[in-house]
Short mmCIF file of C-alpha atoms in Angstrom, two decimals:
data_model
loop_
_atom_site.label_atom_id
_atom_site.label_comp_id
_atom_site.label_asym_id
_atom_site.label_seq_id
_atom_site.Cartn_x
_atom_site.Cartn_y
_atom_site.Cartn_z
CA GLU A 11 -0.05 0.05 -0.01
CA ASP A 12 2.87 2.51 0.89
CA LEU A 13 4.31 1.86 -2.58
CA GLY A 14 1.03 2.25 -4.55
CA VAL A 15 1.02 -1.62 -5.52
CA ARG A 16 -2.49 -2.80 -6.13
CA HIS A 17 -2.44 -6.37 -7.77
CA ARG A 18 -0.89 -8.73 -5.22
CA LEU A 19 -1.48 -12.43 -5.32
CA TRP A 20 -0.41 -14.30 -2.08
CA VAL A 21 0.70 -18.09 -2.57
CA TYR A 22 1.56 -20.56 -0.14
CA SER A 23 4.87 -22.04 -0.93
CA GLY A 24 3.76 -25.59 -0.12
CA ARG A 25 6.12 -25.81 2.93
CA ARG A 26 6.79 -22.82 5.28
CA GLY A 27 6.92 -19.83 3.05
CA VAL A 28 4.62 -17.43 1.35
CA HIS A 29 5.16 -15.87 -2.02
CA CYS A 30 3.70 -12.36 -3.15
CA TRP A 31 3.14 -12.16 -6.73
CA VAL A 32 3.14 -8.36 -7.56
CA CYS A 33 1.56 -7.97 -10.92
CA ASP A 34 1.08 -4.21 -11.53
CA ASP A 35 2.28 -3.22 -14.95
CA ALA A 36 4.51 -0.44 -13.33
CA VAL A 37 6.17 -2.61 -10.91
CA ARG A 38 6.97 -5.52 -13.51
CA ARG A 39 8.82 -2.79 -15.42
CA TRP A 40 11.20 -1.77 -12.26
CA SER A 41 14.87 -2.01 -12.32
CA PRO A 42 16.76 -4.35 -9.99
CA ALA A 43 17.85 -1.32 -7.92
CA LEU A 44 14.22 -0.31 -7.68
CA ARG A 45 12.99 -3.81 -6.60
CA ALA A 46 16.20 -3.97 -3.92
CA ALA A 47 14.98 -0.64 -2.46
CA ALA A 48 11.36 -1.72 -2.15
CA VAL A 49 12.39 -4.84 -0.25
CA GLU A 50 14.76 -2.84 2.06
CA TYR A 51 12.13 -0.51 2.71
CA LEU A 52 9.71 -3.23 3.90
CA THR A 53 12.66 -5.12 5.75
CA LEU A 54 12.14 -4.60 9.69
CA VAL A 55 14.19 -7.41 10.90
CA LYS A 56 17.44 -8.55 9.95
CA VAL A 57 18.84 -12.12 11.36
CA GLY A 58 20.92 -11.43 14.37
CA ALA A 59 19.97 -7.65 14.57
CA ARG A 60 19.04 -6.20 17.89
CA GLY A 61 18.02 -2.66 18.82
CA ALA A 62 17.38 -0.60 21.73
CA GLY A 63 13.87 0.30 20.94
CA PRO A 64 11.02 -0.21 18.42
CA PRO A 65 12.20 -0.08 14.76
CA ALA A 66 11.20 2.77 12.45
CA CYS A 67 8.24 1.23 10.74
CA PRO A 68 6.56 2.20 7.41
CA PRO A 69 3.30 3.72 8.05
CA SER A 70 1.27 0.50 6.97
CA LEU A 71 3.25 -1.78 9.30
CA THR A 72 3.07 0.25 12.73
CA PRO A 73 0.61 -2.19 14.28
CA THR A 74 2.76 -4.98 13.43
CA PRO A 75 3.65 -5.85 17.21
CA HIS A 76 0.23 -6.20 17.98
CA ALA A 77 -0.78 -8.45 15.08
CA CYS A 78 2.22 -10.75 16.16
CA THR A 79 0.82 -11.05 19.96
CA GLY A 80 -1.50 -13.81 18.78
CA SER A 81 1.26 -15.92 17.25
CA VAL A 82 3.29 -15.51 20.52
CA ARG A 83 0.61 -16.37 22.74
CA GLY A 84 -0.24 -19.36 20.54
CA GLY A 85 2.90 -20.94 21.42
CA SER A 86 4.58 -20.37 17.81
CA MET A 87 7.61 -19.11 19.79
CA GLY A 88 8.97 -21.67 21.98
CA ALA A 89 9.65 -21.17 25.91
CA VAL A 90 13.23 -21.73 25.43
CA GLY A 91 13.80 -19.34 22.69
CA LEU A 92 11.63 -16.66 24.44
CA ALA A 93 13.89 -17.08 27.56
CA VAL A 94 17.14 -16.87 25.69
CA SER A 95 15.98 -14.00 23.65
CA VAL A 96 15.13 -11.93 26.90
CA ILE A 97 18.13 -12.67 28.49
CA GLY A 98 20.25 -11.65 25.49
CA LEU A 99 18.55 -8.29 25.06
CA ASP A 100 20.55 -5.26 25.59
CA CYS A 101 17.40 -3.40 26.95
CA LEU A 102 17.53 -2.96 30.86
CA PRO A 103 20.03 -5.64 31.78
CA GLN A 104 18.79 -5.47 35.41
CA HIS A 105 15.76 -7.58 34.42
CA ARG A 106 17.62 -10.55 32.90
CA GLU A 107 18.54 -12.23 36.19
CA PRO A 108 15.17 -12.10 37.89
CA LEU A 109 13.35 -12.96 34.61
CA GLN A 110 15.62 -15.94 34.38
CA GLY A 111 14.89 -17.19 37.79
CA GLU A 112 11.02 -16.64 37.46
CA PHE A 113 10.68 -18.38 34.05
CA PRO A 114 11.13 -21.84 35.48
CA ARG A 115 8.42 -21.30 37.79
CA LYS A 116 5.97 -20.82 35.00
CA ARG A 117 3.82 -23.54 33.48
CA ASP A 118 4.35 -22.78 29.73
CA SER A 119 5.40 -19.95 27.18
CA VAL A 120 2.01 -18.12 27.57
CA GLN A 121 2.49 -17.44 31.31
CA ARG A 122 6.34 -16.59 30.61
CA TRP A 123 5.10 -14.02 28.07
CA GLU A 124 2.54 -12.51 30.31
CA LEU A 125 5.19 -12.07 32.93
CA LEU A 126 7.59 -10.45 30.44
CA LYS A 127 4.84 -8.13 28.98
CA GLY A 128 3.77 -7.05 32.44
CA ARG A 129 7.40 -6.18 33.50
CA MET A 130 7.92 -4.15 30.32
CA GLU A 131 4.60 -2.18 30.93
CA ARG A 132 5.69 -1.31 34.39
CA THR A 133 9.03 -0.19 33.20
CA ARG A 134 7.57 1.92 30.41
CA ARG A 135 5.10 3.60 33.19
CA ALA A 136 7.90 4.23 35.50
CA PRO A 137 8.42 7.92 36.68
CA GLY A 138 11.50 9.48 35.37
CA LYS A 139 12.11 6.81 32.71
CA SER A 140 13.69 8.85 29.79
CA VAL A 141 14.05 5.87 27.52
CA PRO A 142 11.30 3.34 27.50
CA CYS A 143 11.95 -0.47 27.05
CA TYR A 144 10.37 -2.00 24.11
CA ALA A 145 11.81 -5.47 24.70
CA ASP A 146 8.29 -7.30 24.31
CA TRP A 147 7.79 -5.67 20.84
CA GLU A 148 11.54 -6.39 19.76
CA ILE A 149 10.98 -10.07 20.73
CA MET A 150 7.68 -10.26 18.61
CA LEU A 151 9.32 -8.70 15.42
CA GLN A 152 12.33 -10.87 15.82
CA PHE A 153 10.41 -14.14 16.14
CA CYS A 154 7.17 -13.54 14.18
CA PHE A 155 7.74 -10.76 11.27
CA PRO A 156 8.71 -12.45 8.15
CA ARG A 157 12.15 -12.54 6.53
CA LEU A 158 11.93 -11.18 3.08
CA ASP A 159 14.18 -12.86 0.32
CA ILE A 160 15.78 -10.06 -1.39
CA ASN A 161 17.27 -12.18 -4.05
CA VAL A 162 14.22 -13.30 -5.37
CA SER A 163 12.69 -9.80 -5.36
CA LYS A 164 15.41 -7.98 -7.11
CA GLY A 165 16.73 -10.40 -9.89
CA LEU A 166 14.67 -10.22 -12.97
CA GLY A 167 15.98 -13.57 -14.02
CA HIS A 168 15.55 -15.22 -10.75
CA LEU A 169 13.77 -18.78 -10.94
CA LEU A 170 10.22 -18.30 -9.34
CA LYS A 171 8.02 -20.98 -7.85
CA SER A 172 4.74 -20.95 -10.11
CA PRO A 173 1.27 -20.98 -8.48
CA PHE A 174 -0.03 -24.73 -8.44
CA SER A 175 3.38 -26.25 -8.76
CA VAL A 176 4.03 -29.02 -6.50
CA HIS A 177 6.77 -28.69 -3.51
CA PRO A 178 9.55 -31.40 -4.16
CA LYS A 179 9.92 -32.19 -0.34
CA THR A 180 6.31 -31.89 1.07
CA GLY A 181 4.29 -32.83 -2.19
CA ARG A 182 1.78 -30.07 -1.37
CA ILE A 183 0.37 -27.86 -4.02
CA SER A 184 1.61 -24.18 -4.06
CA VAL A 185 -1.90 -22.79 -3.69
CA PRO A 186 -3.49 -18.97 -3.74
CA LEU A 187 -4.72 -17.64 -0.39
CA ASP A 188 -7.69 -16.00 0.26
CA LEU A 189 -6.79 -13.14 2.50
CA GLN A 190 -10.45 -12.76 3.64
CA ARG A 191 -10.26 -16.31 5.19
CA LEU A 192 -6.75 -16.33 6.31
CA ASP A 193 -7.49 -17.38 9.60
CA GLN A 194 -9.13 -20.50 8.49
CA PHE A 195 -6.00 -21.64 6.30
CA ASP A 196 -4.35 -24.75 7.45
CA PRO A 197 -1.26 -25.62 5.59
CA PHE A 198 -1.66 -28.95 6.45
CA ALA A 199 -4.82 -29.44 4.77
CA VAL A 200 -3.43 -28.17 1.39
CA PRO A 201 -3.88 -30.83 -1.35
CA THR A 202 -0.87 -32.79 -2.22
CA ILE A 203 -0.20 -34.49 -5.51
CA SER A 204 -1.02 -37.98 -4.00
CA SER A 205 -4.33 -36.73 -2.77
CA LEU A 206 -5.28 -35.10 -5.94
CA CYS A 207 -4.46 -38.48 -7.92
CA HIS A 208 -6.72 -40.23 -5.50
CA GLU A 209 -9.57 -37.70 -5.90
CA LEU A 210 -9.41 -38.00 -9.58
CA ASP A 211 -9.37 -41.63 -9.42
CA MET A 212 -12.24 -41.59 -7.32
CA ALA A 213 -14.23 -39.24 -9.56
CA GLY A 214 -13.22 -41.34 -12.52
CA ASP A 215 -14.73 -44.27 -11.08
CA ASP A 216 -18.14 -42.65 -10.34
CA GLY A 217 -18.21 -40.88 -13.66
CA GLU A 218 -18.02 -44.24 -15.22
CA GLN A 219 -20.99 -45.70 -13.24
CA ASP A 220 -23.02 -42.60 -14.15
CA ASN A 221 -22.31 -42.73 -17.62
CA ALA A 222 -23.39 -46.23 -18.02
CA GLU A 223 -26.95 -45.24 -16.94
CA THR A 224 -27.26 -41.74 -18.45
CA GLU A 225 -26.51 -39.94 -21.78
CA PRO A 226 -23.06 -38.53 -21.97
CA LYS A 227 -22.58 -35.40 -20.59
CA ARG A 228 -19.95 -32.44 -21.40
CA ARG A 229 -16.78 -33.38 -19.52
CA ALA A 230 -16.20 -31.11 -16.51
CA ARG A 231 -12.56 -29.90 -16.21
CA ASP A 232 -10.80 -32.44 -13.81
CA TYR A 233 -9.64 -29.88 -11.33
CA LYS A 234 -13.20 -29.22 -10.41
CA LYS A 235 -13.71 -32.78 -9.09
CA THR A 236 -10.92 -32.21 -6.62
CA SER A 237 -9.96 -30.10 -3.41
CA LEU A 238 -7.97 -27.91 -5.65
CA ALA A 239 -11.06 -26.09 -7.18
CA PRO A 240 -11.52 -23.33 -4.33
CA TYR A 241 -7.87 -22.39 -4.92
CA VAL A 242 -8.37 -22.22 -8.66
CA TRP A 243 -11.40 -19.85 -8.10
CA ILE A 244 -9.09 -17.60 -6.13
CA PHE A 245 -6.67 -17.49 -8.83
CA GLU A 246 -9.21 -16.86 -11.44
CA GLN A 247 -10.64 -13.93 -9.59
CA PHE A 248 -7.42 -12.35 -9.32
CA VAL A 249 -6.80 -12.59 -13.07
CA GLU A 250 -10.31 -11.16 -13.70
CA GLU A 251 -9.82 -8.19 -11.47
CA MET A 252 -6.55 -7.48 -13.26
CA GLU A 253 -8.14 -7.53 -16.55
CA ARG A 254 -11.20 -5.43 -15.37
CA VAL A 255 -8.61 -2.56 -14.26
CA ARG A 256 -6.77 -3.04 -17.32
CA ARG A 257 -9.85 -2.66 -19.59
CA GLY A 258 -10.76 0.45 -17.61
CA GLU A 259 -7.38 1.92 -17.88
CA ARG A 260 -7.53 1.44 -21.91
CA LEU A 261 -10.84 3.09 -21.99
CA ARG A 262 -9.62 5.91 -20.01
CA ARG A 263 -6.69 6.44 -22.30
CA SER A 264 -8.64 6.23 -25.47
CA GLY A 265 -11.29 8.60 -23.95
CA GLU A 266 -8.18 11.33 -23.51
CA GLY A 267 -7.04 10.56 -26.72
CA ARG A 268 -10.26 11.48 -28.46
CA ALA A 269 -10.57 14.72 -26.00
#
């Protein structure tokens, strides 16, 4: 949004990554330098980097720590990782030893996170504190904010993994994501090449039985008989929206030319 990008297709990689296909005409003509600058602008966390306060975020990313809270509370970040991160933070070293002693008495990472968050809130509200500590924000960003692959984004000749390709290690299909239902997305429920073959075999058996009793009907596309169909629909909607905008732009230009 900050860069004026409109046509973005988010695609699950089939393992643990997500691809963002940016299809705006202007962006597709960007030079490698412009592409690298865009990725640098969106990069908040670098591996091994630590700061003394909250990073300077682009406007659209300012709420990120709040969005990450659910991942932390849900256990995405292990208790051991949380303890190590807190002890290794440069912010307010006087808290490291007390926290290290209190963490083992907590039942799980959720309780440890609440302890840390409460300690940081009290520190930020302390009278006379000139430099507030944002250790909780920093931990959330370090563990939960995505790492962007700059080489894939800036290289015009870099190999890209196409939507609906098969991940070679997991066998899962690289499927488009519906951002309106993202909370319901389960990467372990994504169709695999084996499950699709099984679904096609089952659909073929049912079709042979039906055709034996009724007149032949126009054959439906094979993917519509499988669990891949909803993901193809998402892709088709994305392409149709791009084409609709392109038609509108052509009409606008032709109108200006006549004027």
